[in-house]
Coordinates of C-alpha atoms in Angstrom, one line a residue:
M288 CA 39.9 64.5 -20.8
I289 CA 38.5 61.7 -22.9
C290 CA 37.0 60.0 -19.8
A291 CA 35.5 63.3 -18.7
A292 CA 33.8 64.0 -22.0
T293 CA 32.7 60.5 -22.9
V294 CA 30.0 58.2 -21.5
R295 CA 30.8 54.6 -20.7
D296 CA 28.0 53.0 -22.9
A297 CA 25.9 54.6 -25.7
T298 CA 23.5 53.4 -28.3
G299 CA 24.6 55.8 -31.0
N300 CA 21.1 57.0 -31.8
V301 CA 21.2 60.8 -31.9
T302 CA 17.4 61.0 -31.6
Q303 CA 17.6 59.8 -28.0
I304 CA 19.7 62.8 -26.9
A305 CA 16.6 64.8 -26.1
D306 CA 15.4 62.5 -23.4
W307 CA 18.9 61.3 -22.4
S308 CA 18.0 57.7 -23.1
F309 CA 21.0 57.0 -25.4
T310 CA 22.8 55.5 -22.3
N311 CA 20.1 52.9 -21.8
C312 CA 21.6 49.7 -23.3
T313 CA 19.1 47.3 -21.7
G314 CA 18.4 44.6 -24.3
I315 CA 20.5 46.5 -26.9
D316 CA 24.0 45.8 -28.1
C317 CA 25.7 49.2 -27.6
K318 CA 28.5 49.8 -30.0
Y319 CA 29.5 53.2 -28.8
G320 CA 30.9 54.7 -25.6
I321 CA 34.4 54.6 -24.2
Q322 CA 34.0 51.0 -23.1
N323 CA 32.8 49.7 -26.5
S324 CA 34.3 51.9 -29.2
A325 CA 38.0 51.8 -30.1
Q326 CA 37.5 54.9 -32.2
V327 CA 36.8 57.3 -29.4
M328 CA 40.1 59.1 -29.6
E329 CA 39.7 59.6 -33.3
L330 CA 36.2 60.9 -32.9
M331 CA 37.2 63.5 -30.3
S332 CA 40.4 64.6 -32.1
I333 CA 40.6 67.7 -34.3
F334 CA 42.3 65.7 -37.1
G335 CA 41.8 61.9 -37.0
P336 CA 44.8 60.8 -39.0
L337 CA 47.0 62.5 -36.4
I338 CA 45.9 59.8 -33.9
Y339 CA 47.1 57.0 -36.2
A340 CA 50.4 58.8 -36.8
G341 CA 50.9 59.1 -33.0
C342 CA 50.1 55.4 -32.4
F343 CA 52.5 54.4 -35.2
A344 CA 55.3 56.7 -33.7
A345 CA 54.7 55.3 -30.2
S346 CA 54.8 51.7 -31.4
L347 CA 58.0 52.4 -33.4
S348 CA 59.7 54.2 -30.5
S349 CA 58.7 51.3 -28.1
A350 CA 60.1 48.8 -30.5
L351 CA 63.3 50.7 -31.0
T352 CA 63.7 51.1 -27.2
T353 CA 63.1 47.4 -26.7
L354 CA 65.6 46.6 -29.5
V355 CA 68.3 48.8 -28.1
S356 CA 68.2 48.2 -24.4
S357 CA 65.9 45.4 -23.3
F358 CA 68.0 42.6 -24.8
K359 CA 71.1 43.9 -23.1
I360 CA 69.3 44.1 -19.8
F361 CA 68.0 40.6 -20.2
Q362 CA 71.5 39.4 -21.2
A363 CA 72.9 41.0 -18.0
L364 CA 70.1 39.3 -16.0
C365 CA 71.1 35.9 -17.5
R366 CA 74.8 36.4 -16.7
D367 CA 74.1 37.2 -13.1
K368 CA 72.3 33.8 -12.9
L369 CA 69.5 35.2 -10.9
Y370 CA 67.0 32.7 -12.1
P371 CA 67.3 29.1 -13.3
G372 CA 67.2 28.1 -16.9
I373 CA 68.1 31.5 -18.5
Y374 CA 71.9 31.4 -18.5
F375 CA 71.7 30.0 -22.1
F376 CA 70.6 33.4 -23.3
A377 CA 73.6 35.2 -21.7
K378 CA 76.0 34.4 -24.6
G379 CA 77.0 37.3 -26.8
Y380 CA 78.4 37.3 -30.3
G381 CA 80.8 39.5 -32.1
K382 CA 82.8 42.6 -31.0
T383 CA 79.7 44.3 -29.7
D384 CA 78.6 41.2 -27.7
E385 CA 75.2 41.0 -29.4
P386 CA 72.6 38.8 -27.6
Y387 CA 71.3 36.9 -30.7
R388 CA 69.8 34.2 -28.6
S389 CA 67.7 36.8 -26.7
Y390 CA 66.6 38.2 -30.1
V391 CA 65.3 34.8 -31.1
L392 CA 63.5 34.4 -27.8
S393 CA 61.9 37.8 -28.1
V394 CA 60.7 37.0 -31.7
A395 CA 59.2 33.7 -30.5
V396 CA 57.4 35.4 -27.6
V397 CA 56.0 38.1 -29.9
I398 CA 54.8 35.5 -32.5
I399 CA 53.1 33.5 -29.7
F400 CA 51.1 36.5 -28.5
N401 CA 50.3 37.6 -32.0
L402 CA 48.7 34.2 -32.6
I403 CA 46.1 35.0 -30.0
A404 CA 44.7 37.4 -32.6
R405 CA 43.0 39.5 -29.9
L406 CA 45.4 41.9 -28.3
D407 CA 42.7 43.3 -26.1
S408 CA 42.7 40.1 -24.1
I409 CA 46.3 40.6 -23.0
A410 CA 46.3 44.4 -22.9
P411 CA 45.4 44.7 -19.2
I412 CA 48.2 42.5 -17.9
I413 CA 50.7 44.1 -20.4
T414 CA 49.6 47.6 -19.2
N415 CA 50.0 46.6 -15.6
F416 CA 53.5 45.2 -16.3
F417 CA 54.5 48.5 -17.8
M418 CA 52.9 50.4 -14.9
A419 CA 54.6 48.2 -12.4
T420 CA 57.9 48.9 -14.1
Y421 CA 57.4 52.6 -14.0
A422 CA 56.2 52.4 -10.4
L423 CA 59.3 50.5 -9.3
I424 CA 61.6 52.9 -11.1
N425 CA 60.0 55.8 -9.4
F426 CA 60.1 54.2 -6.0
S427 CA 63.8 53.2 -6.6
C428 CA 64.6 56.9 -7.3
V429 CA 62.9 57.9 -4.1
H430 CA 64.8 55.3 -2.1
A431 CA 68.1 56.3 -3.6
S432 CA 67.4 60.0 -2.8
L433 CA 66.5 59.1 0.8
Q434 CA 69.9 57.3 1.3
K435 CA 71.8 60.5 0.2
S436 CA 74.5 58.5 -1.5
P437 CA 77.1 60.6 -3.3
A438 CA 76.8 58.2 -6.3
W439 CA 73.2 59.2 -6.8
R440 CA 73.4 62.2 -9.1
P441 CA 70.3 62.4 -11.4
A442 CA 71.0 64.4 -14.5
F443 CA 67.3 65.3 -15.2
K444 CA 67.1 69.0 -14.5
Y445 CA 63.6 68.9 -13.0
Y446 CA 64.1 65.8 -10.9
N447 CA 62.5 65.8 -7.5
P448 CA 62.0 62.8 -5.2
W449 CA 58.5 64.0 -4.3
L450 CA 57.5 63.9 -8.0
S451 CA 58.9 60.4 -8.2
L452 CA 56.9 59.4 -5.2
I453 CA 53.7 60.9 -6.6
G454 CA 54.5 59.2 -10.0
G455 CA 55.0 55.8 -8.3
V456 CA 51.8 56.1 -6.3
M457 CA 49.8 57.1 -9.5
C458 CA 51.2 54.2 -11.4
T459 CA 50.1 51.8 -8.7
V460 CA 46.6 53.4 -8.5
I461 CA 46.3 53.2 -12.3
M462 CA 47.2 49.5 -12.2
F463 CA 44.2 48.7 -10.0
F464 CA 41.9 51.0 -11.9
T465 CA 42.9 49.3 -15.1
S466 CA 42.3 45.7 -13.8
W467 CA 42.5 44.9 -10.1
W468 CA 43.0 41.2 -10.7
T469 CA 45.8 41.6 -13.1
A470 CA 47.4 44.1 -10.7
L471 CA 47.3 41.5 -8.0
I472 CA 48.8 38.9 -10.3
T473 CA 51.6 41.4 -11.2
F474 CA 52.4 42.2 -7.6
I475 CA 52.4 38.4 -6.7
I476 CA 54.9 37.8 -9.6
I477 CA 57.1 40.6 -8.5
I478 CA 57.1 39.5 -4.8
L479 CA 58.0 35.9 -5.8
L480 CA 60.8 37.0 -8.1
C481 CA 62.3 39.2 -5.4
F482 CA 61.9 36.5 -2.8
Y483 CA 63.7 34.0 -5.0
V484 CA 66.6 36.3 -5.6
K485 CA 66.8 37.0 -1.8
I486 CA 67.0 33.3 -0.8
R487 CA 69.3 32.4 -3.7
K488 CA 71.8 35.1 -2.8
P489 CA 73.5 35.4 -6.2
D490 CA 77.1 36.3 -6.4
A491 CA 76.5 39.7 -7.9
N492 CA 77.1 43.2 -6.8
W493 CA 75.0 45.9 -8.4
G494 CA 75.7 48.8 -6.0
S495 CA 72.0 49.1 -5.3
S496 CA 70.4 51.6 -3.0
T497 CA 69.7 48.8 -0.5
Q498 CA 73.4 48.6 0.1
S499 CA 73.4 52.4 0.8
Q500 CA 70.6 51.8 3.2
L501 CA 72.6 49.2 5.1
Y502 CA 75.4 51.7 5.5
T503 CA 73.2 54.6 6.7
T504 CA 71.2 52.3 9.0
A505 CA 74.5 50.9 10.5
L506 CA 75.9 54.4 10.8
D507 CA 72.9 55.9 12.5
S508 CA 72.6 52.9 14.9
A509 CA 76.3 53.1 15.8
A510 CA 76.1 56.8 16.4
T511 CA 73.0 56.4 18.6
L512 CA 74.6 53.6 20.5
S513 CA 77.8 55.6 21.2
I514 CA 75.9 58.2 23.2
T515 CA 73.8 55.7 25.0
E516 CA 74.9 55.1 28.6
E517 CA 75.9 51.5 29.3
H518 CA 73.8 49.4 31.6
I519 CA 74.4 46.0 33.2
K520 CA 71.2 44.7 31.6
T521 CA 72.6 45.4 28.1
Y522 CA 76.0 43.7 28.7
R523 CA 77.1 41.4 25.9
P524 CA 80.4 39.6 25.6
Q525 CA 82.1 41.2 22.6
I526 CA 85.0 39.0 21.7
L527 CA 88.4 39.7 20.1
V528 CA 89.7 36.2 19.4
M529 CA 93.4 36.2 18.7
T530 CA 93.5 33.3 16.3
G531 CA 95.8 34.4 13.6
A532 CA 94.5 33.3 10.2
P533 CA 90.9 32.1 11.0
N534 CA 91.4 29.0 8.9
A535 CA 94.4 28.0 11.0
R536 CA 92.5 27.5 14.3
P537 CA 88.9 26.5 13.5
P538 CA 88.1 25.2 17.0
L539 CA 89.0 28.6 18.6
V540 CA 86.9 30.5 16.0
H541 CA 83.9 28.1 16.3
F542 CA 84.0 28.3 20.1
A543 CA 84.0 32.1 20.0
N544 CA 81.2 32.0 17.5
A545 CA 79.2 29.7 19.8
I546 CA 79.3 32.5 22.4
T547 CA 78.6 35.5 20.2
K548 CA 76.4 33.9 17.5
K549 CA 73.4 36.2 16.6
M550 CA 74.0 38.0 19.9
S551 CA 77.2 40.1 20.0
L552 CA 80.3 41.3 18.3
L553 CA 83.0 38.9 17.1
V554 CA 86.4 40.1 15.8
I555 CA 89.1 37.8 14.4
G556 CA 92.4 39.3 15.4
H557 CA 95.4 38.4 13.2
C558 CA 98.9 39.6 14.0
I559 CA 101.8 39.3 11.5
Q560 CA 105.3 40.3 12.4
E561 CA 106.4 41.2 8.9
L562 CA 105.2 44.4 7.3
Q563 CA 102.8 43.5 4.5
T564 CA 102.2 45.3 1.2
K565 CA 98.8 46.6 0.4
R566 CA 98.2 43.8 -2.1
N567 CA 99.0 41.1 0.5
R568 CA 96.9 42.8 3.1
D569 CA 93.9 43.0 0.8
Y570 CA 94.4 39.4 -0.2
I571 CA 94.7 38.1 3.3
T572 CA 91.6 40.1 4.4
K573 CA 89.6 39.0 1.5
E574 CA 90.3 35.3 2.0
S575 CA 89.7 35.5 5.7
I576 CA 86.3 37.2 5.3
R577 CA 85.5 34.6 2.6
W578 CA 86.4 31.8 5.0
L579 CA 84.1 33.3 7.7
A580 CA 81.2 33.7 5.3
K581 CA 81.6 30.1 4.0
H582 CA 81.5 28.7 7.5
K583 CA 78.5 31.0 8.4
I584 CA 80.4 32.8 11.1
R585 CA 79.1 36.3 11.6
G586 CA 82.2 38.2 12.6
F587 CA 84.8 40.8 11.5
Y588 CA 88.4 40.4 10.6
A589 CA 91.2 42.7 11.8
L590 CA 94.8 42.6 10.7
A591 CA 97.8 44.1 12.5
D592 CA 101.2 43.8 10.8
G593 CA 104.7 45.0 11.2
F594 CA 105.0 44.6 15.0
P595 CA 105.8 41.8 17.4
M596 CA 102.8 39.9 18.7
G597 CA 102.6 41.8 22.0
Q598 CA 102.6 45.2 20.4
A599 CA 100.3 44.2 17.5
S600 CA 97.8 42.6 19.9
R601 CA 97.8 45.8 22.0
T602 CA 97.1 47.8 18.9
L603 CA 94.1 45.6 18.0
M604 CA 92.8 45.8 21.6
A605 CA 93.0 49.6 21.5
N606 CA 91.7 50.3 18.0
V607 CA 89.4 47.5 16.9
G608 CA 85.7 48.5 17.0
L609 CA 83.6 51.6 16.7
G610 CA 81.9 53.4 19.6
K611 CA 80.2 50.9 21.8
L612 CA 80.8 48.1 19.3
R613 CA 84.2 47.4 20.8
P614 CA 85.6 44.1 22.2
N615 CA 85.4 43.7 25.9
L616 CA 86.8 40.2 26.0
V617 CA 90.1 38.9 24.5
L618 CA 90.1 35.2 23.8
L619 CA 93.4 33.3 23.3
G620 CA 94.3 29.7 22.6
H621 CA 96.5 28.0 25.1
K622 CA 100.2 28.1 24.2
S623 CA 101.0 24.4 24.1
D624 CA 104.6 24.8 23.1
W625 CA 105.6 27.3 25.8
Q626 CA 108.3 24.9 27.1
T627 CA 110.1 24.5 23.8
C628 CA 109.5 27.8 22.0
L629 CA 111.9 30.8 22.0
P630 CA 111.9 32.9 25.1
E631 CA 110.8 35.9 23.1
E632 CA 107.8 34.1 21.8
R633 CA 106.8 33.0 25.3
D634 CA 107.2 36.6 26.6
E635 CA 105.1 38.0 23.7
Y636 CA 102.3 35.6 24.5
F637 CA 102.5 36.6 28.2
K638 CA 102.4 40.3 27.3
V639 CA 99.1 39.8 25.4
I640 CA 97.4 38.6 28.6
Q641 CA 99.0 41.4 30.6
H642 CA 98.1 44.1 28.0
A643 CA 94.4 42.9 28.1
F644 CA 94.2 43.2 31.9
D645 CA 96.0 46.6 31.7
M646 CA 93.3 47.8 29.3
H647 CA 90.5 46.5 31.7
L648 CA 89.4 43.8 29.3
A649 CA 88.2 40.4 30.2
V650 CA 90.5 37.6 29.2
G651 CA 89.8 34.0 28.2
V652 CA 92.3 31.1 27.4
L653 CA 91.0 28.0 25.7
R654 CA 92.7 24.6 25.8
V655 CA 91.4 21.5 24.1
E656 CA 92.8 18.0 23.6
G657 CA 95.0 17.9 20.5
G658 CA 95.6 21.6 20.4
L659 CA 94.0 24.3 18.4
D660 CA 96.4 24.8 15.5
Y661 CA 95.3 23.0 12.3
S662 CA 97.1 25.0 9.8
H663 CA 98.7 21.8 8.5
V664 CA 95.3 20.4 7.6
I665 CA 93.4 21.4 4.5
E666 CA 89.9 20.7 3.3
S667 CA 89.5 19.4 -0.2
L668 CA 86.6 18.4 -2.4
H669 CA 88.8 17.5 -5.3
Q670 CA 87.8 20.5 -7.2
E671 CA 90.0 22.3 -9.7
E672 CA 91.1 25.6 -8.3
E673 CA 90.1 28.7 -10.1
S674 CA 93.0 30.1 -12.2
K675 CA 92.6 33.4 -10.4
G676 CA 92.8 31.8 -7.0
A677 CA 95.8 29.8 -8.1
A678 CA 97.6 33.0 -9.3
L679 CA 96.9 34.7 -6.0
N680 CA 98.2 31.7 -4.1
G681 CA 101.4 31.9 -6.1
S682 CA 101.8 35.6 -5.4
S683 CA 101.3 35.2 -1.6
G684 CA 103.9 32.6 -1.0
S685 CA 106.0 35.1 1.0
L686 CA 103.3 35.8 3.5
S687 CA 103.5 34.5 7.1
T688 CA 101.2 34.6 10.0
V689 CA 101.7 35.0 13.7
T690 CA 99.1 33.1 15.7
S691 CA 97.7 33.6 19.1
D692 CA 99.2 30.6 20.8
S693 CA 102.3 30.4 18.8
V694 CA 104.4 33.3 17.5
Q695 CA 106.2 30.9 15.1
A696 CA 105.5 31.9 11.5
V697 CA 103.5 29.6 9.4
S698 CA 104.1 30.0 5.6
Y699 CA 101.1 30.8 3.5
Q700 CA 102.6 28.4 0.9
N701 CA 101.4 25.6 3.1
L702 CA 97.9 27.0 3.5
R703 CA 95.3 26.5 0.8
T704 CA 93.1 29.5 0.3
N705 CA 90.1 27.2 -0.1
L706 CA 90.2 26.0 3.5
N707 CA 86.4 25.9 3.5
V708 CA 83.7 23.6 2.5
E709 CA 82.6 24.8 -1.0
E710 CA 79.0 24.5 -1.7
Q711 CA 78.1 22.3 -4.6
N712 CA 77.4 24.0 -7.8
T713 CA 73.8 23.8 -8.9
T714 CA 72.8 23.3 -12.5
N715 CA 71.5 26.2 -14.5
G716 CA 68.3 24.5 -15.6
I717 CA 65.0 24.1 -13.8
G718 CA 66.6 21.3 -11.8
G719 CA 69.1 23.9 -10.4
L720 CA 66.6 24.6 -7.6
V721 CA 67.8 21.4 -6.0
S722 CA 71.5 21.1 -5.2
K723 CA 73.4 18.0 -6.1
K724 CA 74.2 15.6 -3.3
K725 CA 77.4 16.5 -1.6
P726 CA 80.2 14.0 -1.5
P727 CA 81.8 13.1 1.8
Q728 CA 84.1 15.8 3.0
E729 CA 87.7 14.8 2.9
Y730 CA 90.5 16.3 4.9
K731 CA 94.2 16.1 3.9
Y732 CA 97.5 17.3 5.1
T733 CA 99.5 19.6 2.8
S734 CA 101.5 16.5 1.9
G735 CA 98.4 14.8 0.5
E736 CA 98.0 12.2 3.3
S737 CA 94.6 11.7 4.8
V738 CA 93.9 13.1 8.2
P739 CA 92.9 10.6 10.9
T740 CA 89.3 10.8 12.0
C741 CA 90.2 11.7 15.6
V742 CA 92.0 14.8 14.3
I743 CA 88.9 15.8 12.3
D744 CA 86.7 15.3 15.3
N745 CA 88.9 17.5 17.4
M746 CA 89.0 20.2 14.7
L747 CA 85.2 20.3 14.4
R748 CA 84.4 19.6 18.1
F749 CA 82.5 22.9 18.6
T750 CA 80.3 22.6 15.5
T751 CA 78.7 19.3 16.5
K752 CA 76.1 18.3 19.1
Q753 CA 77.8 17.7 22.4
P754 CA 76.7 14.5 24.2
K755 CA 74.8 14.7 27.5
G756 CA 77.1 15.8 30.3
T757 CA 78.0 18.8 32.4
I758 CA 79.7 22.1 32.1
D759 CA 81.6 22.5 35.4
V760 CA 82.1 26.1 36.4
W761 CA 84.8 26.7 39.0
W762 CA 83.9 30.2 40.2
L763 CA 86.9 30.9 42.4
F764 CA 86.9 34.7 42.5
D765 CA 84.4 37.5 42.1
D766 CA 85.2 38.8 38.6
G767 CA 81.8 40.4 38.0
G768 CA 80.1 37.2 37.0
L769 CA 81.7 36.5 33.6
T770 CA 82.9 33.1 34.7
V771 CA 79.3 32.1 35.2
L772 CA 77.7 34.0 32.3
I773 CA 79.9 32.5 29.5
P774 CA 78.9 28.8 30.3
Y775 CA 75.3 29.9 30.8
I776 CA 75.3 31.3 27.2
L777 CA 76.8 28.1 26.0
T778 CA 74.0 26.0 27.5
T779 CA 71.5 28.1 25.5
R780 CA 73.1 27.0 22.2
S781 CA 71.9 23.9 20.4
Q782 CA 75.3 22.2 20.5
W783 CA 75.4 22.4 24.3
S784 CA 71.6 22.0 25.0
Q785 CA 72.1 18.6 26.6
C786 CA 74.7 19.8 29.0
S787 CA 73.8 21.2 32.5
M788 CA 75.8 23.5 34.7
R789 CA 77.5 22.5 37.9
V790 CA 78.9 25.4 39.9
F791 CA 81.9 24.9 42.3
F792 CA 82.7 27.4 45.0
L793 CA 85.5 27.6 47.5
A794 CA 84.3 27.1 51.0
N795 CA 84.9 29.7 53.7
K796 CA 86.3 28.1 56.8
K797 CA 84.5 30.4 59.1
T798 CA 81.0 29.5 57.9
D799 CA 78.9 26.4 57.9
M800 CA 79.2 24.4 54.6
A801 CA 75.5 23.6 54.3
S802 CA 74.3 27.2 54.9
E803 CA 77.0 28.5 52.6
Q804 CA 75.9 26.1 49.9
R805 CA 72.3 27.2 50.3
R806 CA 73.3 30.9 50.1
M807 CA 75.2 30.4 46.9
A808 CA 72.3 28.5 45.4
E809 CA 70.0 31.3 46.3
L810 CA 72.4 33.8 44.7
L811 CA 72.5 31.9 41.4
G812 CA 68.7 31.7 41.5
K813 CA 68.5 35.5 41.9
F814 CA 70.9 35.8 39.0
R815 CA 68.5 33.5 37.0
I816 CA 71.3 31.1 36.2
E817 CA 70.0 27.6 35.7
F818 CA 72.2 24.9 37.3
S819 CA 72.0 21.3 38.2
D820 CA 74.2 21.4 41.4
V821 CA 76.1 23.7 43.6
I822 CA 79.2 22.1 45.2
M823 CA 81.4 23.7 47.9
I824 CA 85.1 22.8 47.8
P825 CA 86.8 22.8 51.3
D826 CA 90.5 22.5 52.1
V827 CA 91.8 24.4 49.1
Q828 CA 94.7 25.7 51.2
K829 CA 95.6 22.2 52.1
P830 CA 99.2 21.2 51.0
A831 CA 99.3 19.5 47.6
K832 CA 100.3 15.9 47.3
K833 CA 104.0 15.1 46.9
E834 CA 103.3 13.6 43.5
T835 CA 101.6 16.8 42.3
M836 CA 104.4 18.9 43.6
S837 CA 107.0 16.6 42.1
D838 CA 105.3 16.9 38.6
F839 CA 105.2 20.7 38.9
N840 CA 108.9 20.9 39.9
E841 CA 109.8 18.8 36.9
L842 CA 107.7 21.0 34.7
I843 CA 109.5 24.2 35.7
G844 CA 112.9 22.6 36.3
K845 CA 114.5 23.9 33.2
F846 CA 113.3 27.5 33.9
V847 CA 114.6 27.8 37.5
G848 CA 117.6 30.1 37.7
D849 CA 118.9 33.4 39.2
S850 CA 120.3 35.2 36.1
D851 CA 119.6 38.9 36.2
E852 CA 120.2 39.2 32.4
E853 CA 117.3 36.8 31.8
K854 CA 114.9 38.4 34.2
G855 CA 111.3 37.5 33.3
Q856 CA 112.5 34.5 31.3
V857 CA 113.6 32.4 34.3
I858 CA 112.0 31.5 37.6
S859 CA 114.1 32.7 40.5
E860 CA 114.2 31.1 43.9
A861 CA 112.9 34.3 45.4
E862 CA 109.9 34.3 43.1
L863 CA 109.1 30.7 43.9
L864 CA 109.3 31.5 47.6
A865 CA 107.2 34.6 47.4
L866 CA 104.5 32.8 45.3
K867 CA 104.7 29.5 47.2
D868 CA 101.1 29.8 48.6
K869 CA 99.7 30.7 45.2
T870 CA 101.5 27.8 43.5
N871 CA 100.3 25.4 46.2
R872 CA 96.7 26.7 45.7
H873 CA 96.9 26.0 42.0
L874 CA 98.3 22.5 42.5
R875 CA 95.6 21.8 45.0
I876 CA 92.9 23.0 42.6
R877 CA 94.3 20.7 40.0
E878 CA 93.9 17.7 42.3
L879 CA 90.3 18.8 42.9
L880 CA 89.7 19.2 39.2
L881 CA 90.9 15.6 38.6
E882 CA 88.6 14.4 41.4
H883 CA 85.4 16.2 40.5
S884 CA 85.6 17.3 36.8
G885 CA 87.6 14.7 35.0
Q886 CA 84.5 13.5 33.1
A887 CA 82.9 16.8 32.4
S888 CA 82.0 17.9 28.9
M889 CA 83.7 21.2 29.5
I890 CA 85.4 23.1 32.4
V891 CA 85.2 26.9 32.9
M892 CA 87.4 28.4 35.6
T893 CA 88.5 31.8 36.8
L894 CA 91.8 32.7 35.2
P895 CA 94.7 33.7 37.5
V896 CA 95.8 37.3 37.1
P897 CA 99.5 37.7 36.0
T898 CA 100.6 40.5 38.3
V899 CA 103.1 42.7 36.6
G900 CA 106.6 42.5 38.2
T901 CA 105.5 39.7 40.5
V902 CA 105.2 36.6 38.4
S903 CA 107.4 35.6 35.4
A904 CA 106.1 34.3 32.1
P905 CA 107.4 30.7 32.7
L906 CA 105.9 30.4 36.1
Y907 CA 102.5 31.8 35.0
L908 CA 102.3 29.5 32.0
A909 CA 103.3 26.6 34.3
W910 CA 100.3 27.4 36.4
L911 CA 98.0 27.4 33.4
E912 CA 99.6 24.1 32.2
T913 CA 99.1 22.5 35.6
L914 CA 95.5 23.6 35.8
T915 CA 94.4 22.4 32.4
K916 CA 96.6 19.4 31.5
D917 CA 94.9 16.1 30.7
L918 CA 91.4 17.5 31.3
P919 CA 88.3 18.0 29.1
P920 CA 88.0 21.2 27.0
F921 CA 89.1 23.9 29.4
L922 CA 88.3 27.7 29.4
L923 CA 90.1 29.9 31.8
V924 CA 88.3 33.3 31.9
R925 CA 88.5 36.4 34.0
G926 CA 86.2 39.4 33.9
S927 CA 87.2 43.0 34.2
Q928 CA 85.7 43.3 37.7
S929 CA 82.6 45.0 36.1
S930 CA 79.3 43.3 37.0
V931 CA 77.7 41.5 34.1
L932 CA 74.9 39.7 35.9
T933 CA 71.6 41.5 36.9
F934 CA 70.4 40.8 40.3
Y935 CA 66.7 39.9 40.8
S936 CA 65.3 40.5 44.2

């Protein structure tokens, strides 16, 4: 109303009203008009002193609001350590936790601005700061309403998200009408503050509407994906890695992460034989998720307790996932103690593989030199454990874990919860933007003895750059192409970028070797799989050498028997005779592996299928032992017979 009834500049000479020249301020210092006179509101009001009373009341209410709430808000901001150099003001005093330090800071700021002695100079930017605050509050209300969170229950009777949106837009427009350059400065400051908080990632949980948005976005995407028909072009290896506690087998977790990183689903499967209390389950889950986050592994954690490993793993395979976000590949560690473990443990491990095939899932078995189980190794930076963490450790001493390649329980008393590399604390001052130099990472056994370097290298082998070499792919059977796809994905990772693929095929006796090799090379080209060489392997049915056969017989010697009571736990003569050709084939392939792939960076081979009722657990594990023993890192993988490679013609 004032703007509509008042001119911008005026001379104040009433005699100029007749010719309308009172707005001509050329060469004249105009003291009137809305731009020049601070008494416009008083002049237009019915009762001038009422304007002064209103200004006094507004100033008093703003001061009281600031006194009551702003200091507490600033104190909370300091306690969250969102910005460097402000934690000093987080300290409270007395029973009411009064932020006296914030009071002193505010008084100092007010005095500094009062010393300017010309409040009109800072009025535009102060006004824009207030307008920006109101705009952000309105937009936050709109955002919270759009997410439809049950926790968003505004008490204002006449609240409407459209009114909030209009209010936010009006505040933004007023900012630019007031002073466009201070509006730009305000927006730049807000963007920089938000960007700093985003990259700093403070350890604070506010329950903001952005968290609700994450939920609704994920829910909508999962629902849409569940009704989308699957296509070979959209196939992704979604892995359920049966590793037990993730910190017990870092190589297995890191290898699975190398395949799925920023591309597909990774679920850490943990089976515990003993039934756990809710407290223990929550604690194990929390620590496992914390370990994954600290090691920058984007994956989920799933726990099954109260069942033997075979049944628990089947439960995970059947129930883990949501809609199309469901594992299609089960990854295990090789059971290195299969010869010495209890028969029940060996049988449970064997059942995991059988259950996966029964459920039409792909299966992978990884073996590396030195094994995969490093639960006896801890990482330590010589930091004092938090009292809360120590108390939780003490309360979890009765927990035990059943791992993927060993059903033997490993006490949680021997596992430190901080099996991760803690980031160095930064200072709270301005220098806190730069982290302190990290000391060399030191690994120790639970006994306190230092871990040899070779053990550390084996434990971290899949997190470091692999030297120049080859990934040898032995594609023995048509499993849909997964045996070729997995190593191809690995070559696209930075750790394996210096490794090229060599693909081995079994030659068909009825065809010419050269033409068969050209045909397979053309096939890989149509699949758009980059490779350095294609090698045809003849004479795979040739009898194995006596030395190889002798080693195998020695390997299975203690398991050969004819006891009906131990069916499935012993290898009968009838079974050996019925599977003689398959056994010879595996022995022959071992000889070829030693001949061609002994120096490879990694070997990927098609996994033999454990036919139910045909092969026993000891014989099947003996096959795997024979194929993978004394060789580079070895992945046995078998697809579910569903095509995973698109054909380009």
